[in-house]
mmCIF file of C-alpha atoms in Angstrom:
data_model
loop_
_atom_site.group_PDB
_atom_site.id
_atom_site.type_symbol
_atom_site.label_atom_id
_atom_site.label_comp_id
_atom_site.label_asym_id
_atom_site.label_seq_id
_atom_site.Cartn_x
_atom_site.Cartn_y
_atom_site.Cartn_z
ATOM 1 C CA MET A 182 -19.336 43.024 -64.322
ATOM 2 C CA THR A 183 -18.613 42.151 -60.706
ATOM 3 C CA LEU A 184 -17.030 38.788 -59.941
ATOM 4 C CA ILE A 185 -18.439 37.509 -56.667
ATOM 5 C CA LEU A 186 -17.297 33.860 -56.333
ATOM 6 C CA GLU A 187 -19.213 32.774 -53.269
ATOM 7 C CA GLN A 188 -21.454 29.787 -52.584
ATOM 8 C CA THR A 189 -25.110 30.539 -53.172
ATOM 9 C CA GLU A 190 -27.885 28.996 -51.107
ATOM 10 C CA LYS A 191 -30.304 29.040 -54.044
ATOM 11 C CA GLU A 192 -30.135 25.959 -56.225
ATOM 12 C CA MET A 193 -30.114 26.223 -60.006
ATOM 13 C CA ARG A 194 -33.401 24.304 -60.209
ATOM 14 C CA GLN A 195 -35.035 26.956 -58.024
ATOM 15 C CA VAL A 196 -33.758 29.637 -60.388
ATOM 16 C CA TYR A 197 -35.257 27.741 -63.319
ATOM 17 C CA ALA A 198 -38.653 27.306 -61.644
ATOM 18 C CA GLU A 199 -38.810 30.943 -60.529
ATOM 19 C CA THR A 200 -37.762 32.309 -63.906
ATOM 20 C CA VAL A 201 -40.188 30.291 -66.011
ATOM 21 C CA TYR A 202 -42.946 31.161 -63.530
ATOM 22 C CA GLU A 203 -42.104 34.859 -63.937
ATOM 23 C CA LEU A 204 -42.164 34.583 -67.729
ATOM 24 C CA ALA A 205 -45.416 32.610 -67.690
ATOM 25 C CA GLN A 206 -47.069 35.189 -65.448
ATOM 26 C CA GLN A 207 -46.149 37.881 -67.958
ATOM 27 C CA ASP A 208 -47.045 35.892 -71.077
ATOM 28 C CA PRO A 209 -49.921 33.377 -71.234
ATOM 29 C CA LYS A 210 -48.283 31.824 -74.318
ATOM 30 C CA VAL A 211 -45.436 30.411 -72.197
ATOM 31 C CA ILE A 212 -45.937 26.683 -71.586
ATOM 32 C CA VAL A 213 -43.785 24.846 -69.025
ATOM 33 C CA MET A 214 -43.229 21.182 -69.921
ATOM 34 C CA GLU A 215 -41.812 18.335 -67.810
ATOM 35 C CA ALA A 216 -41.235 14.635 -68.473
ATOM 36 C CA ASP A 217 -42.001 13.342 -64.971
ATOM 37 C CA LEU A 218 -39.086 15.181 -63.345
ATOM 38 C CA SER A 219 -40.958 18.111 -61.818
ATOM 39 C CA SER A 220 -39.877 17.150 -58.292
ATOM 40 C CA SER A 221 -36.261 17.036 -59.469
ATOM 41 C CA MET A 222 -36.451 20.536 -60.937
ATOM 42 C CA SER A 223 -38.673 22.265 -58.341
ATOM 43 C CA THR A 224 -41.440 22.840 -60.882
ATOM 44 C CA GLY A 225 -44.108 20.695 -59.220
ATOM 45 C CA SER A 226 -45.846 23.682 -57.640
ATOM 46 C CA LEU A 227 -46.345 25.249 -61.082
ATOM 47 C CA LYS A 228 -49.168 22.791 -61.749
ATOM 48 C CA GLU A 229 -51.278 24.767 -59.286
ATOM 49 C CA THR A 230 -49.889 28.250 -59.835
ATOM 50 C CA LEU A 231 -49.933 28.088 -63.648
ATOM 51 C CA PRO A 232 -53.209 26.359 -64.560
ATOM 52 C CA GLY A 233 -53.296 25.844 -68.301
ATOM 53 C CA GLN A 234 -49.590 26.646 -68.746
ATOM 54 C CA TYR A 235 -47.955 23.619 -67.145
ATOM 55 C CA VAL A 236 -47.831 20.127 -68.670
ATOM 56 C CA ASN A 237 -46.228 16.993 -67.220
ATOM 57 C CA VAL A 238 -46.192 14.583 -70.168
ATOM 58 C CA GLY A 239 -44.840 11.657 -68.153
ATOM 59 C CA ILE A 240 -41.789 9.624 -69.114
ATOM 60 C CA MET A 241 -42.213 10.375 -72.808
ATOM 61 C CA GLU A 242 -39.450 12.764 -73.871
ATOM 62 C CA ALA A 243 -39.909 12.114 -77.586
ATOM 63 C CA ASN A 244 -43.614 12.890 -77.305
ATOM 64 C CA MET A 245 -42.722 16.042 -75.368
ATOM 65 C CA MET A 246 -40.673 17.248 -78.352
ATOM 66 C CA SER A 247 -43.566 16.620 -80.727
ATOM 67 C CA MET A 248 -46.002 18.336 -78.383
ATOM 68 C CA ALA A 249 -43.661 21.320 -78.080
ATOM 69 C CA ALA A 250 -43.511 21.547 -81.865
ATOM 70 C CA GLY A 251 -47.290 21.640 -82.054
ATOM 71 C CA LEU A 252 -47.445 24.289 -79.355
ATOM 72 C CA SER A 253 -44.831 26.369 -81.173
ATOM 73 C CA VAL A 254 -46.798 26.176 -84.428
ATOM 74 C CA THR A 255 -49.797 27.660 -82.634
ATOM 75 C CA GLY A 256 -47.730 30.546 -81.262
ATOM 76 C CA ARG A 257 -47.008 29.187 -77.802
ATOM 77 C CA LYS A 258 -43.555 29.431 -76.251
ATOM 78 C CA PRO A 259 -42.599 26.063 -74.752
ATOM 79 C CA PHE A 260 -39.934 25.536 -72.079
ATOM 80 C CA LEU A 261 -38.884 21.883 -71.880
ATOM 81 C CA HIS A 262 -36.902 20.343 -69.036
ATOM 82 C CA SER A 263 -35.458 16.917 -68.477
ATOM 83 C CA PHE A 264 -32.099 15.459 -67.514
ATOM 84 C CA GLY A 265 -29.678 16.253 -70.320
ATOM 85 C CA GLN A 266 -29.327 12.708 -71.645
ATOM 86 C CA PHE A 267 -33.096 12.234 -71.921
ATOM 87 C CA LEU A 268 -33.698 15.621 -73.529
ATOM 88 C CA THR A 269 -30.986 15.174 -76.166
ATOM 89 C CA ARG A 270 -29.748 11.593 -76.590
ATOM 90 C CA ARG A 271 -33.078 9.832 -76.049
ATOM 91 C CA ALA A 272 -35.300 12.248 -77.969
ATOM 92 C CA PHE A 273 -32.805 13.447 -80.560
ATOM 93 C CA ASP A 274 -34.684 12.430 -83.705
ATOM 94 C CA GLN A 275 -37.883 14.176 -82.620
ATOM 95 C CA LEU A 276 -35.877 17.173 -81.432
ATOM 96 C CA PHE A 277 -33.975 17.376 -84.714
ATOM 97 C CA VAL A 278 -36.940 16.909 -87.047
ATOM 98 C CA SER A 279 -39.965 18.298 -85.201
ATOM 99 C CA LEU A 280 -38.244 21.369 -83.739
ATOM 100 C CA GLY A 281 -34.950 21.875 -85.588
ATOM 101 C CA TYR A 282 -35.819 20.951 -89.171
ATOM 102 C CA ALA A 283 -39.200 22.655 -88.841
ATOM 103 C CA GLN A 284 -37.399 25.778 -87.571
ATOM 104 C CA LEU A 285 -39.713 26.167 -84.602
ATOM 105 C CA SER A 286 -39.101 27.843 -81.265
ATOM 106 C CA ALA A 287 -38.461 26.177 -77.914
ATOM 107 C CA VAL A 288 -36.157 26.562 -74.914
ATOM 108 C CA LEU A 289 -34.693 23.214 -73.859
ATOM 109 C CA VAL A 290 -33.081 22.927 -70.427
ATOM 110 C CA GLY A 291 -30.922 19.860 -69.852
ATOM 111 C CA SER A 292 -30.087 19.413 -66.169
ATOM 112 C CA ASP A 293 -27.758 17.109 -64.202
ATOM 113 C CA ALA A 294 -24.934 17.990 -66.570
ATOM 114 C CA GLY A 295 -22.034 15.538 -66.749
ATOM 115 C CA VAL A 296 -20.629 14.281 -63.451
ATOM 116 C CA THR A 297 -23.203 16.222 -61.416
ATOM 117 C CA ALA A 298 -25.680 13.390 -62.111
ATOM 118 C CA GLU A 299 -23.825 11.646 -59.252
ATOM 119 C CA HIS A 300 -25.819 8.655 -57.893
ATOM 120 C CA ASN A 301 -27.964 8.387 -61.018
ATOM 121 C CA GLY A 302 -24.908 6.793 -62.588
ATOM 122 C CA GLY A 303 -23.650 6.095 -66.077
ATOM 123 C CA THR A 304 -26.965 5.862 -67.928
ATOM 124 C CA HIS A 305 -27.948 9.296 -66.637
ATOM 125 C CA MET A 306 -24.549 10.964 -67.062
ATOM 126 C CA THR A 307 -24.494 12.994 -70.239
ATOM 127 C CA PHE A 308 -21.078 13.736 -71.705
ATOM 128 C CA GLU A 309 -22.389 14.169 -75.248
ATOM 129 C CA ASP A 310 -25.358 16.548 -75.102
ATOM 130 C CA MET A 311 -23.544 19.676 -76.246
ATOM 131 C CA GLY A 312 -22.098 17.721 -79.179
ATOM 132 C CA LEU A 313 -25.533 16.545 -80.243
ATOM 133 C CA MET A 314 -27.021 20.013 -79.965
ATOM 134 C CA ARG A 315 -24.115 21.671 -81.771
ATOM 135 C CA SER A 316 -24.971 19.494 -84.775
ATOM 136 C CA VAL A 317 -28.514 20.873 -85.053
ATOM 137 C CA PRO A 318 -28.513 23.690 -87.644
ATOM 138 C CA LYS A 319 -29.358 27.121 -86.216
ATOM 139 C CA ALA A 320 -29.705 25.808 -82.654
ATOM 140 C CA SER A 321 -28.033 27.871 -79.916
ATOM 141 C CA VAL A 322 -26.139 26.027 -77.169
ATOM 142 C CA TYR A 323 -25.203 27.470 -73.772
ATOM 143 C CA GLU A 324 -23.845 26.207 -70.461
ATOM 144 C CA ALA A 325 -24.796 28.089 -67.292
ATOM 145 C CA SER A 326 -22.137 28.453 -64.607
ATOM 146 C CA ASP A 327 -24.066 30.640 -62.171
ATOM 147 C CA PRO A 328 -27.675 31.426 -61.085
ATOM 148 C CA THR A 329 -27.638 34.951 -62.519
ATOM 149 C CA LEU A 330 -26.383 33.620 -65.830
ATOM 150 C CA LEU A 331 -29.014 30.865 -65.950
ATOM 151 C CA LYS A 332 -31.772 33.412 -65.450
ATOM 152 C CA TYR A 333 -30.332 35.553 -68.234
ATOM 153 C CA LEU A 334 -30.074 32.641 -70.667
ATOM 154 C CA LEU A 335 -33.662 31.558 -70.011
ATOM 155 C CA LYS A 336 -34.932 35.062 -70.731
ATOM 156 C CA LYS A 337 -32.670 35.312 -73.779
ATOM 157 C CA GLY A 338 -34.145 32.138 -75.257
ATOM 158 C CA TYR A 339 -37.667 33.404 -74.596
ATOM 159 C CA ALA A 340 -37.014 36.795 -76.161
ATOM 160 C CA GLU A 341 -35.149 35.622 -79.255
ATOM 161 C CA GLY A 342 -37.237 32.653 -80.345
ATOM 162 C CA GLY A 343 -35.702 29.778 -82.271
ATOM 163 C CA LEU A 344 -34.225 26.641 -80.727
ATOM 164 C CA HIS A 345 -32.117 27.092 -77.570
ATOM 165 C CA TYR A 346 -30.411 24.438 -75.440
ATOM 166 C CA ILE A 347 -29.280 25.440 -71.954
ATOM 167 C CA ARG A 348 -27.085 22.993 -70.053
ATOM 168 C CA THR A 349 -27.056 23.294 -66.268
ATOM 169 C CA ILE A 350 -26.696 21.514 -62.972
ATOM 170 C CA ARG A 351 -29.670 21.201 -60.609
ATOM 171 C CA LYS A 352 -28.140 21.991 -57.246
ATOM 172 C CA ALA A 353 -26.321 24.963 -55.713
ATOM 173 C CA THR A 354 -23.187 26.331 -57.323
ATOM 174 C CA ALA A 355 -20.824 29.239 -56.857
ATOM 175 C CA LYS A 356 -22.288 32.694 -57.432
ATOM 176 C CA LEU A 357 -19.995 34.384 -59.914
ATOM 177 C CA TYR A 358 -21.970 37.402 -61.102
ATOM 178 C CA ASP A 359 -24.135 40.202 -59.816
ATOM 179 C CA GLU A 360 -27.467 41.127 -61.349
ATOM 180 C CA ASP A 361 -26.001 43.960 -63.425
ATOM 181 C CA THR A 362 -23.566 41.800 -65.402
ATOM 182 C CA ASN A 363 -23.687 42.283 -69.167
ATOM 183 C CA PHE A 364 -23.781 38.788 -70.686
ATOM 184 C CA GLU A 365 -23.777 39.813 -74.341
ATOM 185 C CA LYS A 366 -20.244 38.417 -74.555
ATOM 186 C CA ALA A 367 -18.407 35.624 -72.803
ATOM 187 C CA GLN A 368 -17.004 36.817 -69.480
ATOM 188 C CA VAL A 369 -13.286 37.427 -69.025
ATOM 189 C CA LEU A 370 -12.937 36.731 -65.307
ATOM 190 C CA ARG A 371 -9.203 37.207 -65.050
ATOM 191 C CA GLU A 372 -6.479 38.714 -67.236
ATOM 192 C CA GLY A 373 -3.060 37.174 -67.791
ATOM 193 C CA ASN A 374 -0.397 37.124 -70.502
ATOM 194 C CA ASP A 375 0.951 33.570 -70.331
ATOM 195 C CA VAL A 376 -1.964 31.227 -71.062
ATOM 196 C CA THR A 377 -5.725 31.371 -71.647
ATOM 197 C CA ILE A 378 -8.100 29.015 -69.828
ATOM 198 C CA VAL A 379 -11.495 28.726 -71.519
ATOM 199 C CA ALA A 380 -14.055 26.993 -69.302
ATOM 200 C CA SER A 381 -17.799 26.444 -68.957
ATOM 201 C CA GLY A 382 -20.232 25.241 -66.303
ATOM 202 C CA ILE A 383 -18.739 23.800 -63.107
ATOM 203 C CA MET A 384 -15.267 24.010 -64.647
ATOM 204 C CA VAL A 385 -15.233 27.812 -64.416
ATOM 205 C CA VAL A 386 -14.565 27.681 -60.671
ATOM 206 C CA GLU A 387 -11.876 25.037 -61.278
ATOM 207 C CA ALA A 388 -10.298 27.353 -63.858
ATOM 208 C CA LEU A 389 -10.221 30.256 -61.394
ATOM 209 C CA GLN A 390 -8.646 28.045 -58.749
ATOM 210 C CA ALA A 391 -6.091 26.836 -61.286
ATOM 211 C CA ALA A 392 -5.237 30.432 -62.168
ATOM 212 C CA GLU A 393 -4.491 31.148 -58.500
ATOM 213 C CA THR A 394 -2.155 28.161 -58.307
ATOM 214 C CA LEU A 395 -0.440 29.134 -61.540
ATOM 215 C CA LYS A 396 0.081 32.670 -60.251
ATOM 216 C CA GLU A 397 1.986 31.278 -57.267
ATOM 217 C CA GLU A 398 4.332 29.661 -59.777
ATOM 218 C CA GLY A 399 4.788 32.840 -61.794
ATOM 219 C CA ILE A 400 2.313 32.032 -64.556
ATOM 220 C CA GLU A 401 -0.446 34.543 -65.252
ATOM 221 C CA ALA A 402 -3.604 33.110 -66.821
ATOM 222 C CA THR A 403 -6.544 34.701 -68.574
ATOM 223 C CA VAL A 404 -9.768 32.930 -67.554
ATOM 224 C CA ILE A 405 -12.866 33.043 -69.771
ATOM 225 C CA ASP A 406 -16.330 31.747 -68.891
ATOM 226 C CA MET A 407 -17.334 30.640 -72.395
ATOM 227 C CA PHE A 408 -21.016 29.999 -71.814
ATOM 228 C CA TYR A 409 -21.684 30.658 -75.482
ATOM 229 C CA ILE A 410 -20.865 27.232 -76.928
ATOM 230 C CA LYS A 411 -22.792 27.844 -80.161
ATOM 231 C CA PRO A 412 -22.495 30.348 -81.589
ATOM 232 C CA LEU A 413 -19.071 30.563 -79.962
ATOM 233 C CA ASP A 414 -17.920 34.018 -78.881
ATOM 234 C CA GLY A 415 -15.011 34.022 -81.291
ATOM 235 C CA GLU A 416 -14.173 37.671 -80.753
ATOM 236 C CA THR A 417 -13.403 37.232 -77.047
ATOM 237 C CA LEU A 418 -11.555 33.968 -77.672
ATOM 238 C CA LEU A 419 -9.455 35.399 -80.497
ATOM 239 C CA LYS A 420 -8.366 38.429 -78.489
ATOM 240 C CA ALA A 421 -7.174 36.230 -75.626
ATOM 241 C CA ALA A 422 -5.484 33.683 -77.892
ATOM 242 C CA LYS A 423 -3.540 36.412 -79.675
ATOM 243 C CA LYS A 424 -2.392 37.810 -76.335
ATOM 244 C CA THR A 425 -1.285 34.569 -74.678
ATOM 245 C CA GLY A 426 -0.570 32.274 -77.617
ATOM 246 C CA LYS A 427 -1.637 29.199 -75.629
ATOM 247 C CA VAL A 428 -5.089 27.872 -74.701
ATOM 248 C CA VAL A 429 -6.469 25.282 -72.284
ATOM 249 C CA THR A 430 -10.155 24.336 -72.480
ATOM 250 C CA ALA A 431 -12.035 22.833 -69.537
ATOM 251 C CA GLU A 432 -15.483 21.238 -69.684
ATOM 252 C CA ASN A 433 -17.648 18.752 -67.784
ATOM 253 C CA HIS A 434 -18.302 16.989 -71.099
ATOM 254 C CA ASN A 435 -16.574 14.808 -73.638
ATOM 255 C CA VAL A 436 -13.516 16.539 -75.083
ATOM 256 C CA ASN A 437 -14.983 15.753 -78.501
ATOM 257 C CA ASN A 438 -17.813 17.867 -79.940
ATOM 258 C CA GLY A 439 -18.218 20.215 -76.980
ATOM 259 C CA LEU A 440 -16.426 23.352 -75.836
ATOM 260 C CA GLY A 441 -12.932 22.036 -76.596
ATOM 261 C CA SER A 442 -13.860 21.102 -80.132
ATOM 262 C CA ALA A 443 -15.618 24.414 -80.737
ATOM 263 C CA VAL A 444 -12.551 26.342 -79.547
ATOM 264 C CA CYS A 445 -10.157 24.240 -81.634
ATOM 265 C CA GLU A 446 -12.313 24.574 -84.742
ATOM 266 C CA TYR A 447 -12.451 28.338 -84.415
ATOM 267 C CA LEU A 448 -8.754 28.795 -83.688
ATOM 268 C CA ALA A 449 -7.676 26.417 -86.490
ATOM 269 C CA GLU A 450 -9.423 28.659 -88.993
ATOM 270 C CA ASN A 451 -8.611 32.035 -87.465
ATOM 271 C CA HIS A 452 -5.472 31.932 -85.320
ATOM 272 C CA PRO A 453 -3.822 28.517 -84.774
ATOM 273 C CA VAL A 454 -2.195 28.190 -81.337
ATOM 274 C CA PRO A 455 -1.329 25.190 -79.123
ATOM 275 C CA VAL A 456 -4.396 23.890 -77.254
ATOM 276 C CA ARG A 457 -4.873 21.347 -74.463
ATOM 277 C CA ARG A 458 -8.381 20.028 -73.743
ATOM 278 C CA ILE A 459 -9.542 19.084 -70.251
ATOM 279 C CA GLY A 460 -12.646 16.903 -70.358
ATOM 280 C CA VAL A 461 -13.920 13.332 -70.475
ATOM 281 C CA LYS A 462 -11.889 11.079 -72.765
ATOM 282 C CA GLU A 463 -13.341 7.824 -74.129
ATOM 283 C CA GLN A 464 -15.239 7.021 -70.941
ATOM 284 C CA PHE A 465 -18.812 6.391 -69.893
ATOM 285 C CA GLY A 466 -20.355 7.698 -66.688
ATOM 286 C CA GLN A 467 -20.508 5.961 -63.317
ATOM 287 C CA VAL A 468 -21.955 6.357 -59.820
ATOM 288 C CA GLY A 469 -20.193 8.728 -57.420
ATOM 289 C CA LEU A 470 -20.178 12.141 -55.795
ATOM 290 C CA THR A 471 -19.146 15.060 -57.974
ATOM 291 C CA PRO A 472 -15.720 15.726 -56.335
ATOM 292 C CA TYR A 473 -14.801 12.033 -56.648
ATOM 293 C CA LEU A 474 -15.921 11.880 -60.266
ATOM 294 C CA GLN A 475 -13.993 15.028 -61.114
ATOM 295 C CA GLU A 476 -10.873 13.276 -59.866
ATOM 296 C CA VAL A 477 -11.667 10.120 -61.839
ATOM 297 C CA TYR A 478 -12.285 11.986 -65.095
ATOM 298 C CA GLU A 479 -9.463 14.508 -64.510
ATOM 299 C CA LEU A 480 -11.766 17.524 -64.300
ATOM 300 C CA THR A 481 -10.032 19.382 -61.475
ATOM 301 C CA ALA A 482 -8.064 22.577 -61.014
ATOM 302 C CA ALA A 483 -4.923 20.452 -60.677
ATOM 303 C CA ASP A 484 -5.545 18.939 -64.122
ATOM 304 C CA ILE A 485 -5.913 22.409 -65.612
ATOM 305 C CA VAL A 486 -2.692 23.530 -63.914
ATOM 306 C CA LYS A 487 -0.823 20.542 -65.324
ATOM 307 C CA ALA A 488 -2.034 21.220 -68.870
ATOM 308 C CA ALA A 489 -1.250 24.934 -68.633
ATOM 309 C CA LYS A 490 2.263 24.313 -67.355
ATOM 310 C CA GLU A 491 2.925 21.835 -70.154
ATOM 311 C CA LEU A 492 2.030 24.535 -72.683
ATOM 312 C CA VAL A 493 3.927 27.366 -71.014
ATOM 313 C CA THR A 494 7.132 25.408 -70.431
ATOM 314 C CA LYS A 495 7.114 23.594 -73.766
#
């Protein structure tokens, strides 16, 4: 694995569109589904390039779930995209029953994760999607932090079958990994003996920045990109927790039912250590640019540093 950490010019939505197009070209059973957000996810051109394999159902997310279930029953391999709150919160009953309970296969991609919804505001700002999806039996839940990782997760969902939820942002993000990275396990991006920072999505870069600040103060942090939310990569987490004895989690999501909860649940049963959770606490979304909202919801490198220092100096 090579850690790159540079800004990429390719947006995550472009990676999604290109990857599902590649899979659909290889397999005529792949069906790309949108709920009137094709322009938001760069999939509009697929209507022409994938005749018979692209469906825009309109603003009917619940119907999209039911249609995907029918397609899965007939052997098709549906990829569903919408903003995270519409894909999970709005259509949860159909998702749970038609796809989950029926044990059918689909890859669900929820975009505009958390504060990255920006000007779409509170109704479009999902802080609960990972919690909802974690509650669906046998569903896999991931959060992509990087274009290379997103491409891998899309292909993983296609290859494995079953129900997969991939959480992502739409726009450009830092490029963390090269094409040869092995993503079978969560990625340990930095080693340290004093505290472990477990992050996902946009908070991975914040965690790396926090680790640099902590180093200047004599505190060495292990940083893990825990993109496997469910099933959690307990092996990687446990090894780090045993080494450092202290853990900080960081997520662009509610502190309840997401990454922080998954980490605490695992450690409580396997190796109890002090944990501090960075995330949204008892708040709804609002309009604003991502950097501003990260300050408002205390989702910054400085917030991670503060939590880590509290643990180390306690």
